[in-house]
Short mmCIF file of C-alpha atoms in Angstrom, two decimals:
data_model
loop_
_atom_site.label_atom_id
_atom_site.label_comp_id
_atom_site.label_asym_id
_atom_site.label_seq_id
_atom_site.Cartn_x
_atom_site.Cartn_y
_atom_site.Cartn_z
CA UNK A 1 -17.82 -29.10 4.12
CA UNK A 2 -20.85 -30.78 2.49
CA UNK A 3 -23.72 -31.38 4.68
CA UNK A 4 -26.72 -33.87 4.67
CA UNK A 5 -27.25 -35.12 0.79
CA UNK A 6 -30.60 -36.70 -0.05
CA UNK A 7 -31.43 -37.68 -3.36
CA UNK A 8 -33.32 -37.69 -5.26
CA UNK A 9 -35.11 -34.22 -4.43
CA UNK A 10 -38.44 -35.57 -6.06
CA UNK A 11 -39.64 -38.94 -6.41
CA UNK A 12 -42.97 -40.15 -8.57
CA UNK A 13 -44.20 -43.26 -8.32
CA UNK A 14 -47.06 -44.92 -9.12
CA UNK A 15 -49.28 -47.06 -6.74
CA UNK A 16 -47.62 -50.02 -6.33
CA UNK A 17 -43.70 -49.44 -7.15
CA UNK A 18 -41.26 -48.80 -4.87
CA UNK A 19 -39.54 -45.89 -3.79
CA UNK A 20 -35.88 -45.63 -2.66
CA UNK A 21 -34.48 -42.94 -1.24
CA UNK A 22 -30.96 -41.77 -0.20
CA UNK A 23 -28.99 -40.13 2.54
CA UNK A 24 -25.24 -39.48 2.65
CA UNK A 25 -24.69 -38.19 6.44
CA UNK A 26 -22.27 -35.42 7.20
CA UNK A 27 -18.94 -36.76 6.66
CA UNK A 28 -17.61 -38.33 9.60
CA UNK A 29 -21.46 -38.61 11.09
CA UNK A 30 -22.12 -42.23 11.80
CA UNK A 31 -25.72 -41.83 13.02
CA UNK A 32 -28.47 -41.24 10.92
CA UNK A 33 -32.05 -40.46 11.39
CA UNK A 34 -35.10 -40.71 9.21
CA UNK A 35 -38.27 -38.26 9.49
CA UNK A 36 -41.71 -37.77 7.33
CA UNK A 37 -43.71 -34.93 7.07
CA UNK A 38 -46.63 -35.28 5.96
CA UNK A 39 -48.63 -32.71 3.71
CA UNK A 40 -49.63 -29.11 6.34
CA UNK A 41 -48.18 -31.48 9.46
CA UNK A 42 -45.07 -31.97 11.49
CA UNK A 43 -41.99 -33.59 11.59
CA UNK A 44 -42.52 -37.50 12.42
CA UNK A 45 -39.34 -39.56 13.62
CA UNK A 46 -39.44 -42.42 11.62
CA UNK A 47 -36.19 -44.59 12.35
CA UNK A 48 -32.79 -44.14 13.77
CA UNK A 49 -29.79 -45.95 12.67
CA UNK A 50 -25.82 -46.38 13.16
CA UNK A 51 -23.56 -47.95 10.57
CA UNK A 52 -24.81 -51.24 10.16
CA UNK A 53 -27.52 -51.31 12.85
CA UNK A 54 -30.59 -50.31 13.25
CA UNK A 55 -30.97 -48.57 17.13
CA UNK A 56 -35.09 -47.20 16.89
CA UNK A 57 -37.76 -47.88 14.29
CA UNK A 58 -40.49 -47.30 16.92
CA UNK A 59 -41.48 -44.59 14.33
CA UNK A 60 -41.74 -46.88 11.43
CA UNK A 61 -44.58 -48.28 9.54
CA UNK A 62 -44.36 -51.84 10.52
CA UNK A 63 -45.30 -53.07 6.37
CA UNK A 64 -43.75 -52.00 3.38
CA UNK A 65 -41.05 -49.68 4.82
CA UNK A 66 -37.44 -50.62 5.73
CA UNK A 67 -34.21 -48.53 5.82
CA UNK A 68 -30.79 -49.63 6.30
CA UNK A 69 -27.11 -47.87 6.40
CA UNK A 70 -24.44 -50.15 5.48
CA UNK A 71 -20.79 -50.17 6.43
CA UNK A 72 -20.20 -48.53 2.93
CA UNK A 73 -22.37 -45.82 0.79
CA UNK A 74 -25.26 -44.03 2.12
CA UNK A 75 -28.46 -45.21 4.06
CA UNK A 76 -31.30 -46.10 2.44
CA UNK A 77 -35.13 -45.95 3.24
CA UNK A 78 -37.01 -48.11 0.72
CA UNK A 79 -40.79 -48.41 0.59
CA UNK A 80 -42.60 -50.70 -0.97
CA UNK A 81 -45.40 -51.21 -2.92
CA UNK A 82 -46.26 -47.16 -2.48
CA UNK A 83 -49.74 -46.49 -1.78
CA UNK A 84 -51.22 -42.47 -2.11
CA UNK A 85 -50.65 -41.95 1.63
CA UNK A 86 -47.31 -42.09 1.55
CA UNK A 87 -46.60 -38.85 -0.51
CA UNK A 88 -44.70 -36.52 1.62
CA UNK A 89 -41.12 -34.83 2.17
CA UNK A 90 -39.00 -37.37 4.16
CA UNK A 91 -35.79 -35.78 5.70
CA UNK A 92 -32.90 -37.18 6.76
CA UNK A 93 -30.23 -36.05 9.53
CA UNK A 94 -27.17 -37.05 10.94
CA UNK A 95 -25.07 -36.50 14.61
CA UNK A 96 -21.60 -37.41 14.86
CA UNK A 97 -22.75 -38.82 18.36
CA UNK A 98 -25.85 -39.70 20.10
CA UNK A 99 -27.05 -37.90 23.55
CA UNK A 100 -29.71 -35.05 23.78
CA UNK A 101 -26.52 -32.82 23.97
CA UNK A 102 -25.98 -33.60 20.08
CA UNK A 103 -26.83 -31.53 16.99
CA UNK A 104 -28.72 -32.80 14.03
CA UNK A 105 -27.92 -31.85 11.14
CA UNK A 106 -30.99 -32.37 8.17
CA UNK A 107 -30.55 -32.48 4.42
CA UNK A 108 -32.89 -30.70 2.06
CA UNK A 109 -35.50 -33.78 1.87
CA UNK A 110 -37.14 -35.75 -0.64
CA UNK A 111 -40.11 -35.03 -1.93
CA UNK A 112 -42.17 -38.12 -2.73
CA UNK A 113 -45.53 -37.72 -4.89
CA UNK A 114 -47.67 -41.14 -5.68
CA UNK A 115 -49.96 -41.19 -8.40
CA UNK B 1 -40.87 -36.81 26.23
CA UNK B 2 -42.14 -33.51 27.73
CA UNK B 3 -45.50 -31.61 26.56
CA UNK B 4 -44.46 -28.39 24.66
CA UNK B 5 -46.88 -25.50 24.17
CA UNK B 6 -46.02 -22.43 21.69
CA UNK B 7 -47.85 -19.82 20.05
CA UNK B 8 -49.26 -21.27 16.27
CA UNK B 9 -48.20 -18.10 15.38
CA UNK B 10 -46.20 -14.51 15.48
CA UNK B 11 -45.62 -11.23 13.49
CA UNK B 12 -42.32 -9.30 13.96
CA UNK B 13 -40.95 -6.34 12.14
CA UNK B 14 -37.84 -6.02 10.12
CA UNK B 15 -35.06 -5.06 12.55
CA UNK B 16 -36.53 -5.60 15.55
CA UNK B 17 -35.95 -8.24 18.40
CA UNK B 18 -38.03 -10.96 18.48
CA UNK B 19 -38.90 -13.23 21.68
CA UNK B 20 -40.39 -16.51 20.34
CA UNK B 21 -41.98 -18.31 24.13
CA UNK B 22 -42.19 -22.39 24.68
CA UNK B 23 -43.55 -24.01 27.65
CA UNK B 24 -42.13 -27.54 28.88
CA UNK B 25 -44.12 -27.71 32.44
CA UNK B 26 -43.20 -31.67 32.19
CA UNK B 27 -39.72 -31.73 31.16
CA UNK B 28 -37.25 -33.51 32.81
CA UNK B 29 -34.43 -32.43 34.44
CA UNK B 30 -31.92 -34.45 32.34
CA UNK B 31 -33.27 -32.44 29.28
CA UNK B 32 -31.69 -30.49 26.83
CA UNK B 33 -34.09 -27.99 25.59
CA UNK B 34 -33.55 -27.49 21.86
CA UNK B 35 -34.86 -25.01 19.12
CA UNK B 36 -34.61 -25.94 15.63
CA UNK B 37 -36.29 -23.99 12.73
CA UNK B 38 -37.85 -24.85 9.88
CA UNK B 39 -37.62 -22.42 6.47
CA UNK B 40 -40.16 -22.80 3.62
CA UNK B 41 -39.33 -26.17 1.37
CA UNK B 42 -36.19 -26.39 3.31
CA UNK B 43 -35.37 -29.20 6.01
CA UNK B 44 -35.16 -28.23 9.61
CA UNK B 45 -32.06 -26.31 10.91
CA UNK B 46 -30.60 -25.96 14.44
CA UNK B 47 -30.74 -22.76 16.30
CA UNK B 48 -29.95 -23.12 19.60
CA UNK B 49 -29.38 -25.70 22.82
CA UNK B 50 -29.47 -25.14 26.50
CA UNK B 51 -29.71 -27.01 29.57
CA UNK B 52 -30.00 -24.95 32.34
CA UNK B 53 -27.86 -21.56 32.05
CA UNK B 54 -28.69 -18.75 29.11
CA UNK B 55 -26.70 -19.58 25.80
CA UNK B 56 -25.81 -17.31 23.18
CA UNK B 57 -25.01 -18.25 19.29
CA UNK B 58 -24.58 -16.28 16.63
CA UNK B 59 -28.27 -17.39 15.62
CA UNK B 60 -30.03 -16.33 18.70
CA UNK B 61 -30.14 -16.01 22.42
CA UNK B 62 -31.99 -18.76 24.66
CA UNK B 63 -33.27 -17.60 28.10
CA UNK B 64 -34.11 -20.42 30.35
CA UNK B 65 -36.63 -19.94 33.12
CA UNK B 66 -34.77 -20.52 36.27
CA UNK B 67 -37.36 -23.61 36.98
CA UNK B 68 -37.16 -24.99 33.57
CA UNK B 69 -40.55 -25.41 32.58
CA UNK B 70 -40.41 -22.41 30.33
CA UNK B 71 -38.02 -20.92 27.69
CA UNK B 72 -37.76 -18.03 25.12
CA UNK B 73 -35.57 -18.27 22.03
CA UNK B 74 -34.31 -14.27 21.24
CA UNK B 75 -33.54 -12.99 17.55
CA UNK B 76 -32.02 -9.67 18.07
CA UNK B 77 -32.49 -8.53 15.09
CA UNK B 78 -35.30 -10.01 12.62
CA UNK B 79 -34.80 -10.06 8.91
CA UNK B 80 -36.94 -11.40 6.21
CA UNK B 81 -35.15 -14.66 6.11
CA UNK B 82 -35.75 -15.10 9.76
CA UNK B 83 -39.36 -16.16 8.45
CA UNK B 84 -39.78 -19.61 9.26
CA UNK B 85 -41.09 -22.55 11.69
CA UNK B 86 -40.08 -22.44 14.88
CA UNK B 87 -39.93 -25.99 16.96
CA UNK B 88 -39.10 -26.26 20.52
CA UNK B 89 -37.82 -29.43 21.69
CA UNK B 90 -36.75 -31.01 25.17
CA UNK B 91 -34.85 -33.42 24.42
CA UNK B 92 -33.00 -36.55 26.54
CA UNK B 93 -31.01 -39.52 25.32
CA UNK B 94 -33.29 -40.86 22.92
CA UNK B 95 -32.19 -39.42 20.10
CA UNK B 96 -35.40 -38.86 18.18
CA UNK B 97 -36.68 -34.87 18.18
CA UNK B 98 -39.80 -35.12 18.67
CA UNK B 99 -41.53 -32.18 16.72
CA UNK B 100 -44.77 -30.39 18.02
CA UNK B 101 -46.53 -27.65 15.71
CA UNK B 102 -43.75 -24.84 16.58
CA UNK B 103 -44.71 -21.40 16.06
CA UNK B 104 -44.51 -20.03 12.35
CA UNK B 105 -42.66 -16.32 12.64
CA UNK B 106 -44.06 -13.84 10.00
CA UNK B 107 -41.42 -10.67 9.36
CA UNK B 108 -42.88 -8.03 8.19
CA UNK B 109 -40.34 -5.73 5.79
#
C-alpha cells in the first residue's frame, strides 16, 4: 500500500518564481491537508481540502499561495512569486474521512529553499 | 482548541519504558486526544488516539486521566529509533491538528 507521495522532495527557487508542489493522498483518501514548518518551529495547518473543494484555508497566507485538489491527479499547493520567508518543509496528509476520530496520514514533505 | 503543555524535553534509556506526560486542562469533552510523532527529516506519524478509556497499539499505551485534562503516552520498551518529537493533540471536528512544541525524546543506547 503506498502512502502519502509528495514531490518533489526539494524545491529551489529563486525570489520571484513560483513553486508547485505535489501530493498524491493515500489511495482511496479523499481529504487532504496542507502544513508548513518553518525552520526550528512547529507544524502550521495551512489548508484543508476534499476533491474539488476547498473546506479550511484559515491557515493560509491570504497572497501568493493557493492549493487545489481536482477530481483527477493529485492536489497541488502553488506559491507564487516566492519570497526568502517561505523556505521551509511543507507536508501533506490525508484521512479517508473527516472527524477528530480520524487518522492522518503525512508524506515525507517537501523541502523548499529560496535563494 | 485546547492549551497543551509538555515537557521541551526527555532522556530515556535503551530498553526501558518510557512515560512521555501532556496536559489539556481546557480540552473539551468532545475531544479526541491524539499523539503523533515526529522523526528527524521525516513527516509526522500517528501513535496513538483516545477519548476517554486507556488504548493500547502496538506503538504505545495511552493512559487517560480519569478527568481528562491530563494524559501520558507509554513506550514499553524504548529503542534508538523511538528518538523523535513527540506532539500531543486534542483534537474535535475541525480537522486541522493543531501542533504545539511536543516534547523531543532522547534514547540513550
Amino acid at each position: 500500500n503506498a502512502g502519502v507521495m509528495q514531490n518533489p522532495r526539494h524545491l529551489v527557487r529563486r525570489r520571484g518564481q513560483e513553486a508547485r508542489l505535489r501530493c498524491s493522498p493515500v489511495k482511496g483518501h479523499s481529504h487532504v491537508y496542507w502544513y508548513r514548518q518553518l525552520p526550528e518551529e512547529g507544524l502550521k495547518f495551512m489548508v484543508y481540502l476534499q476533491k474539488e473543494n476547498i473546506i479550511d484555508e484559515s491557515g493560509m497566507p491570504k497572497e501568493r499561495f493557493s492549493a487545489e485538489f481536482p477530481k483527477e491527479g493529485p492536489s497541488i499547493l502553488r506559491i507564487q512569486q516566492v519570497v526568502r520567508g517561505d523556505s521551509a518543509a511543507y507536508f501533506c496528509a490525508s484521512s479517508p474521512g473527516q472527524g477528530a476520530y480520524n487518522e492522518q496520514f503525512f508524506g515525507p514533505g517537501t523541502r523548499l529553499t529560496v535563494l | 482548541d485546547a492549551k497543551t503543555t509538555q515537557p521541551n524535553s526527555m532522556e530515556s534509556n535503551e530498553e526501558e519504558p518510557v512515560h512521555l506526560p501532556c496536559n489539556h486542562s481546557t480540552i473539551s469533552g468532545t475531544d479526541y486526544i491524539h499523539w503523533y510523532r515526529q522523526l528527524p527529516s521525516q513527516g509526522p506519524e500517528y501513535v496513538i488516539h483516545g477519548l476517554t478509556s486507556n488504548v493500547n497499539n502496538r506503538m504505545a499505551s495511552l493512559a487517560i486521566a480519569e478527568d481528562r485534562k491530563s494524559s501520558t503516552l507509554i513506550l514499553h520498551r524504548a529503542t534508538l529509533r523511538d528518538a523523535a518529537v513527540y506532539y500531543c493533540i486534542p483534537s474535535q471536528g475541525g480537522n486541522m491538528l493543531t501542533f504545539g512544541g511536543g516534547t523531543r525524546l532522547m534514547v540513550k543506547p
